[in-house]
């Protein structure tokens, strides 16, 4: 059952506000009863009371600028079009892309070996201008299929757990579009930051994984509600600020010791993603009226974001 974001009442049939993304009971479903962020557009005919109808109905046959632009697109961008399936579901779309990418990594490795695999999916200090890897490396993870015992599978599993549980919370507050931008930008900058510090330390390396984006998501949640209680393994209650702080502390210690990729984990990528998330979370907190839940259950795998051990294979890859 869902819980009202205002009073905490459990509702079997909750109301979801399309303006702020919150979940409410019948008593707090109206925008004025839950301090909806959309109230700032109260006097805007295209804001709170936007009916969604074509402006030409009351405009003598003329269409709005927004309608004329979207009408030129080759796909239906309306609420009933194909893009509607992605609104509110970008978290799950990214998770699906991660696992599909893993299958693509396996096929590339079978067909062309490590050379093809690394060219397509691995962001490296040797080839930083392979711009496509700025994005593909976010969704690619440790190639466990080529490792003894397949232990590297915990890399993608743990990142999937963090994104699955925390991603929808952030997406609900900032919207699917901004969530997608946060995910891609933080993931790409995290990877670039990792190979940058590795090169500065004279240790060329390569990276892959979504931990930078996952830490950005955790950073946003930490700012919006630092006392959010996360139940590790559904038993151990831990405030999220402690989890986030410990992750940052470990990364800083490794980087300070000149081991930004210590243990096969991309610590600089973690730190960059976290800083982006904290900064963006502070921006959201100052500019929007959002609420985060007070407790959360998370049953994860071993290790921190990025999982245990190295991904295997040549090139000194760092998982993040």
Tab-separated table of C-alpha atoms in Angstrom:
chain	number	residue	atom	x	y	z
A	1	UNK	CA	0.000	0.000	0.000
A	2	UNK	CA	1.133	3.533	-0.769
A	3	UNK	CA	1.682	6.148	1.932
A	4	UNK	CA	0.528	9.761	1.818
A	5	UNK	CA	3.515	12.104	1.590
A	6	UNK	CA	1.822	14.587	3.971
A	7	UNK	CA	0.190	12.631	6.795
A	8	UNK	CA	1.684	9.169	6.298
A	9	UNK	CA	-1.726	7.509	5.986
A	10	UNK	CA	-1.680	4.233	4.063
A	11	UNK	CA	-3.867	4.263	0.957
A	12	UNK	CA	-4.840	1.310	-1.210
A	13	UNK	CA	-5.919	3.738	-3.955
A	14	UNK	CA	-3.634	6.768	-3.636
A	15	UNK	CA	-3.757	9.951	-5.667
A	16	UNK	CA	-0.663	10.885	-7.681
A	17	UNK	CA	-0.257	14.605	-8.323
A	18	UNK	CA	0.846	15.191	-11.912
A	19	UNK	CA	2.277	18.599	-11.036
A	20	UNK	CA	4.692	17.682	-8.224
A	21	UNK	CA	4.772	13.890	-8.556
A	22	UNK	CA	3.759	13.259	-4.941
A	23	UNK	CA	1.475	10.536	-3.588
A	24	UNK	CA	-1.439	11.621	-1.383
A	25	UNK	CA	-4.564	10.445	0.406
A	26	UNK	CA	-8.031	11.774	-0.425
A	27	UNK	CA	-7.689	14.533	2.170
A	28	UNK	CA	-4.456	15.919	0.694
A	29	UNK	CA	-4.974	15.161	-2.996
A	30	UNK	CA	-5.761	18.757	-4.008
A	31	UNK	CA	-2.737	20.969	-4.824
A	32	UNK	CA	-3.648	23.536	-2.173
A	33	UNK	CA	-3.790	20.812	0.495
A	34	UNK	CA	-0.235	19.543	0.002
A	35	UNK	CA	1.627	22.757	-0.844
A	36	UNK	CA	2.039	21.621	-4.433
A	37	UNK	CA	4.923	23.182	-6.344
A	38	UNK	CA	2.479	23.700	-9.211
A	39	UNK	CA	0.688	26.394	-7.208
A	40	UNK	CA	3.286	28.876	-8.411
A	41	UNK	CA	1.650	28.554	-11.836
A	42	UNK	CA	-1.849	29.140	-10.425
A	43	UNK	CA	-2.439	32.191	-12.634
A	44	UNK	CA	-0.774	30.610	-15.657
A	45	UNK	CA	-3.373	29.310	-18.145
A	46	UNK	CA	-0.767	26.770	-19.291
A	47	UNK	CA	0.103	25.765	-15.723
A	48	UNK	CA	-2.088	24.148	-13.085
A	49	UNK	CA	-5.284	24.378	-15.092
A	50	UNK	CA	-3.872	23.352	-18.463
A	51	UNK	CA	-6.574	21.160	-20.014
A	52	UNK	CA	-4.295	19.681	-22.643
A	53	UNK	CA	-6.683	20.649	-25.469
A	54	UNK	CA	-5.490	22.234	-28.687
A	55	UNK	CA	-5.413	26.023	-28.335
A	56	UNK	CA	-7.090	26.314	-31.730
A	57	UNK	CA	-10.438	25.456	-30.082
A	58	UNK	CA	-10.611	28.903	-28.513
A	59	UNK	CA	-8.093	30.650	-30.671
A	60	UNK	CA	-9.872	30.986	-33.988
A	61	UNK	CA	-7.980	28.124	-35.581
A	62	UNK	CA	-4.510	29.283	-34.508
A	63	UNK	CA	-2.189	26.900	-32.694
A	64	UNK	CA	0.279	27.607	-29.930
A	65	UNK	CA	3.993	27.664	-30.638
A	66	UNK	CA	4.483	24.459	-28.632
A	67	UNK	CA	1.826	22.656	-30.673
A	68	UNK	CA	3.295	23.799	-33.985
A	69	UNK	CA	6.732	22.508	-32.984
A	70	UNK	CA	5.590	19.114	-31.735
A	71	UNK	CA	3.327	18.660	-34.751
A	72	UNK	CA	6.422	18.705	-36.965
A	73	UNK	CA	7.970	15.749	-35.150
A	74	UNK	CA	7.603	12.367	-36.904
A	75	UNK	CA	6.236	10.730	-33.726
A	76	UNK	CA	3.261	11.322	-31.486
A	77	UNK	CA	4.472	13.311	-28.475
A	78	UNK	CA	1.050	13.573	-26.873
A	79	UNK	CA	-0.044	11.862	-23.657
A	80	UNK	CA	-1.257	8.861	-25.632
A	81	UNK	CA	1.809	8.558	-27.862
A	82	UNK	CA	4.725	6.143	-27.603
A	83	UNK	CA	6.793	8.558	-25.492
A	84	UNK	CA	4.145	8.319	-22.770
A	85	UNK	CA	5.525	4.911	-21.826
A	86	UNK	CA	8.818	6.527	-20.779
A	87	UNK	CA	7.330	9.242	-18.579
A	88	UNK	CA	7.889	8.165	-15.013
A	89	UNK	CA	9.717	5.019	-16.127
A	90	UNK	CA	13.195	6.218	-17.071
A	91	UNK	CA	14.686	4.415	-14.075
A	92	UNK	CA	13.420	1.068	-15.316
A	93	UNK	CA	14.378	1.888	-18.888
A	94	UNK	CA	17.966	2.578	-17.821
A	95	UNK	CA	18.032	-0.653	-15.818
A	96	UNK	CA	16.853	-2.573	-18.871
A	97	UNK	CA	19.512	-0.887	-21.019
A	98	UNK	CA	22.181	-1.915	-18.499
A	99	UNK	CA	21.290	-5.603	-18.767
A	100	UNK	CA	20.832	-5.468	-22.539
A	101	UNK	CA	24.245	-3.795	-22.754
A	102	UNK	CA	25.711	-6.672	-20.762
A	103	UNK	CA	24.439	-9.058	-23.438
A	104	UNK	CA	25.957	-6.770	-26.064
A	105	UNK	CA	29.286	-6.908	-24.219
A	106	UNK	CA	29.171	-10.696	-24.292
A	107	UNK	CA	28.442	-10.771	-28.028
A	108	UNK	CA	31.190	-8.232	-28.778
A	109	UNK	CA	33.658	-10.298	-26.748
A	110	UNK	CA	32.672	-13.476	-28.585
A	111	UNK	CA	32.933	-11.859	-32.011
A	112	UNK	CA	35.955	-9.584	-31.686
A	113	UNK	CA	37.574	-10.371	-28.357
A	114	UNK	CA	38.699	-7.705	-25.915
A	115	UNK	CA	39.671	-5.298	-28.700
A	116	UNK	CA	36.095	-4.958	-29.964
A	117	UNK	CA	34.617	-5.076	-26.465
A	118	UNK	CA	36.835	-2.266	-25.163
A	119	UNK	CA	36.388	-0.130	-28.275
A	120	UNK	CA	32.611	-0.218	-27.922
A	121	UNK	CA	32.074	-0.107	-24.183
A	122	UNK	CA	35.146	0.950	-22.160
A	123	UNK	CA	36.110	4.573	-21.450
A	124	UNK	CA	39.891	4.662	-21.239
A	125	UNK	CA	42.642	7.212	-20.762
A	126	UNK	CA	44.269	5.838	-23.910
A	127	UNK	CA	41.260	6.696	-26.092
A	128	UNK	CA	39.324	9.486	-24.336
A	129	UNK	CA	38.087	10.817	-27.684
A	130	UNK	CA	36.040	7.687	-28.311
A	131	UNK	CA	33.077	9.874	-27.448
A	132	UNK	CA	30.508	7.081	-27.680
A	133	UNK	CA	32.176	5.386	-24.712
A	134	UNK	CA	31.297	8.396	-22.559
A	135	UNK	CA	27.753	6.994	-22.655
A	136	UNK	CA	28.155	3.279	-23.359
A	137	UNK	CA	30.565	2.900	-20.429
A	138	UNK	CA	27.786	4.069	-18.084
A	139	UNK	CA	25.577	1.116	-18.991
A	140	UNK	CA	28.394	-1.418	-19.415
A	141	UNK	CA	29.656	-3.309	-16.377
A	142	UNK	CA	32.333	-5.777	-15.335
A	143	UNK	CA	32.409	-8.584	-17.932
A	144	UNK	CA	31.698	-11.355	-15.430
A	145	UNK	CA	31.253	-13.846	-18.275
A	146	UNK	CA	35.037	-13.856	-18.747
A	147	UNK	CA	35.915	-14.083	-15.048
A	148	UNK	CA	36.564	-17.197	-12.944
A	149	UNK	CA	33.360	-18.011	-11.103
A	150	UNK	CA	31.598	-14.981	-12.612
A	151	UNK	CA	32.147	-12.991	-9.402
A	152	UNK	CA	32.021	-9.728	-11.364
A	153	UNK	CA	28.257	-10.086	-11.733
A	154	UNK	CA	27.922	-8.367	-8.337
A	155	UNK	CA	29.049	-5.162	-10.062
A	156	UNK	CA	25.898	-4.831	-12.156
A	157	UNK	CA	23.682	-6.413	-9.486
A	158	UNK	CA	24.612	-3.918	-6.789
A	159	UNK	CA	24.302	-0.916	-9.094
A	160	UNK	CA	20.921	-2.245	-10.230
A	161	UNK	CA	19.734	-2.524	-6.616
A	162	UNK	CA	20.714	1.065	-5.784
A	163	UNK	CA	19.186	2.482	-8.968
A	164	UNK	CA	16.030	0.356	-8.682
A	165	UNK	CA	15.228	1.498	-5.146
A	166	UNK	CA	16.425	5.107	-5.154
A	167	UNK	CA	15.997	6.059	-8.822
A	168	UNK	CA	12.168	6.237	-8.816
A	169	UNK	CA	12.244	8.571	-5.792
A	170	UNK	CA	14.463	11.074	-7.571
A	171	UNK	CA	12.611	10.677	-10.867
A	172	UNK	CA	9.316	11.409	-9.111
A	173	UNK	CA	10.648	14.660	-7.667
A	174	UNK	CA	12.555	16.059	-10.657
A	175	UNK	CA	10.659	14.517	-13.581
A	176	UNK	CA	11.730	11.916	-16.122
A	177	UNK	CA	13.536	14.348	-18.420
A	178	UNK	CA	15.691	15.910	-15.704
A	179	UNK	CA	16.322	12.501	-14.165
A	180	UNK	CA	17.598	11.204	-17.505
A	181	UNK	CA	19.899	14.221	-17.862
A	182	UNK	CA	21.191	13.756	-14.305
A	183	UNK	CA	21.861	10.056	-14.913
A	184	UNK	CA	23.728	10.494	-18.201
A	185	UNK	CA	25.670	13.644	-17.279
A	186	UNK	CA	26.761	12.405	-13.852
A	187	UNK	CA	27.721	9.009	-15.262
A	188	UNK	CA	29.774	10.524	-18.080
A	189	UNK	CA	31.523	13.112	-15.893
A	190	UNK	CA	32.264	10.453	-13.284
A	191	UNK	CA	34.016	8.308	-15.879
A	192	UNK	CA	35.958	11.235	-17.293
A	193	UNK	CA	36.956	12.302	-13.798
A	194	UNK	CA	38.285	8.828	-13.058
A	195	UNK	CA	40.486	8.532	-16.132
A	196	UNK	CA	41.601	12.129	-15.585
A	197	UNK	CA	42.930	11.564	-12.070
A	198	UNK	CA	44.432	8.217	-13.093
A	199	UNK	CA	46.362	9.945	-15.862
A	200	UNK	CA	47.466	12.685	-13.448
A	201	UNK	CA	48.770	10.029	-11.062
A	202	UNK	CA	50.630	8.329	-13.897
A	203	UNK	CA	48.366	5.299	-13.848
A	204	UNK	CA	46.476	5.072	-17.161
A	205	UNK	CA	43.262	3.155	-16.683
A	206	UNK	CA	39.839	2.427	-18.098
A	207	UNK	CA	36.425	2.461	-16.459
A	208	UNK	CA	32.929	1.169	-16.913
A	209	UNK	CA	29.799	1.042	-14.791
A	210	UNK	CA	26.862	3.116	-13.529
A	211	UNK	CA	28.069	3.732	-9.977
A	212	UNK	CA	28.760	7.394	-10.739
A	213	UNK	CA	25.107	7.853	-11.700
A	214	UNK	CA	23.985	5.715	-8.745
A	215	UNK	CA	25.971	7.878	-6.314
A	216	UNK	CA	24.486	11.010	-7.901
A	217	UNK	CA	21.026	9.603	-7.192
A	218	UNK	CA	21.997	8.890	-3.588
A	219	UNK	CA	23.417	12.402	-3.302
A	220	UNK	CA	20.101	13.949	-4.326
A	221	UNK	CA	18.168	11.852	-1.804
A	222	UNK	CA	20.703	12.665	0.919
A	223	UNK	CA	20.129	16.402	0.487
A	224	UNK	CA	16.339	16.142	0.256
A	225	UNK	CA	16.091	13.962	3.356
A	226	UNK	CA	19.409	13.272	5.112
A	227	UNK	CA	17.650	11.350	7.898
A	228	UNK	CA	15.959	8.910	5.538
A	229	UNK	CA	16.267	5.531	7.247
A	230	UNK	CA	17.506	2.786	4.965
A	231	UNK	CA	16.945	-0.751	6.219
A	232	UNK	CA	19.965	-2.683	4.999
A	233	UNK	CA	19.012	-6.274	4.326
A	234	UNK	CA	15.554	-5.228	5.587
A	235	UNK	CA	16.882	-5.361	9.168
A	236	UNK	CA	19.643	-2.853	9.972
A	237	UNK	CA	18.375	0.777	10.132
A	238	UNK	CA	20.948	3.277	8.869
A	239	UNK	CA	20.371	6.975	7.998
A	240	UNK	CA	21.215	7.591	4.377
A	241	UNK	CA	23.603	10.421	5.262
A	242	UNK	CA	25.813	7.867	7.017
A	243	UNK	CA	25.870	5.591	3.959
A	244	UNK	CA	26.645	8.524	1.709
A	245	UNK	CA	29.248	9.918	4.092
A	246	UNK	CA	31.057	6.595	4.455
A	247	UNK	CA	31.169	6.173	0.685
A	248	UNK	CA	32.639	9.657	0.288
A	249	UNK	CA	35.147	9.064	3.098
A	250	UNK	CA	36.428	5.823	1.581
A	251	UNK	CA	36.790	7.468	-1.825
A	252	UNK	CA	38.640	10.478	-0.406
A	253	UNK	CA	41.028	8.250	1.560
A	254	UNK	CA	41.901	6.150	-1.481
A	255	UNK	CA	42.341	9.213	-3.689
A	256	UNK	CA	44.468	10.938	-1.050
A	257	UNK	CA	46.663	7.859	-0.868
A	258	UNK	CA	47.244	8.065	-4.609
A	259	UNK	CA	45.020	5.067	-5.291
A	260	UNK	CA	42.023	6.549	-7.055
A	261	UNK	CA	41.343	3.138	-8.536
A	262	UNK	CA	42.334	1.127	-5.485
A	263	UNK	CA	40.841	-2.337	-5.201
A	264	UNK	CA	39.706	-2.238	-8.791
A	265	UNK	CA	37.073	0.365	-7.835
A	266	UNK	CA	36.869	3.813	-9.432
A	267	UNK	CA	36.836	5.964	-6.300
A	268	UNK	CA	37.124	9.272	-8.152
A	269	UNK	CA	34.102	8.303	-10.253
A	270	UNK	CA	32.171	7.661	-7.046
A	271	UNK	CA	33.192	11.025	-5.626
A	272	UNK	CA	32.400	12.978	-8.802
A	273	UNK	CA	28.964	11.392	-9.093
A	274	UNK	CA	28.226	12.049	-5.434
A	275	UNK	CA	29.277	15.702	-5.627
A	276	UNK	CA	27.063	16.226	-8.687
A	277	UNK	CA	24.139	14.627	-6.873
A	278	UNK	CA	24.645	16.695	-3.732
A	279	UNK	CA	24.869	19.892	-5.762
A	280	UNK	CA	21.796	19.096	-7.821
A	281	UNK	CA	19.884	18.027	-4.726
A	282	UNK	CA	20.641	21.365	-3.077
A	283	UNK	CA	19.409	23.156	-6.197
A	284	UNK	CA	16.162	21.165	-6.147
A	285	UNK	CA	15.704	21.792	-2.440
A	286	UNK	CA	16.058	25.548	-2.893
A	287	UNK	CA	13.884	25.897	-5.981
A	288	UNK	CA	11.160	23.271	-5.593
A	289	UNK	CA	8.808	22.107	-2.879
A	290	UNK	CA	9.637	18.419	-2.580
A	291	UNK	CA	9.297	15.785	0.099
A	292	UNK	CA	11.219	12.570	0.588
A	293	UNK	CA	9.945	9.518	2.503
A	294	UNK	CA	11.086	9.000	6.071
A	295	UNK	CA	12.199	5.382	5.784
A	296	UNK	CA	13.208	2.902	3.150
A	297	UNK	CA	14.117	-0.760	2.836
A	298	UNK	CA	17.152	-1.827	0.879
A	299	UNK	CA	18.476	-5.356	0.595
A	300	UNK	CA	21.766	-5.165	-1.286
A	301	UNK	CA	24.623	-7.362	-2.322
A	302	UNK	CA	28.110	-7.267	-0.823
A	303	UNK	CA	30.450	-4.336	-1.109
A	304	UNK	CA	29.824	-0.727	-1.997
A	305	UNK	CA	28.774	0.690	-5.353
A	306	UNK	CA	30.904	-1.118	-7.851
A	307	UNK	CA	30.944	-4.399	-5.928
A	308	UNK	CA	33.865	-6.560	-4.869
A	309	UNK	CA	37.028	-7.277	-6.810
A	310	UNK	CA	38.191	-6.206	-10.243
A	311	UNK	CA	36.300	-6.803	-13.473
A	312	UNK	CA	39.043	-8.934	-15.003
A	313	UNK	CA	40.396	-8.737	-18.501
A	314	UNK	CA	43.212	-6.546	-19.762
A	315	UNK	CA	43.583	-2.814	-19.410
A	316	UNK	CA	43.355	-2.348	-15.645
A	317	UNK	CA	39.643	-1.557	-15.728
A	318	UNK	CA	38.067	0.251	-12.820
A	319	UNK	CA	34.491	-0.549	-11.950
A	320	UNK	CA	32.230	2.218	-10.794
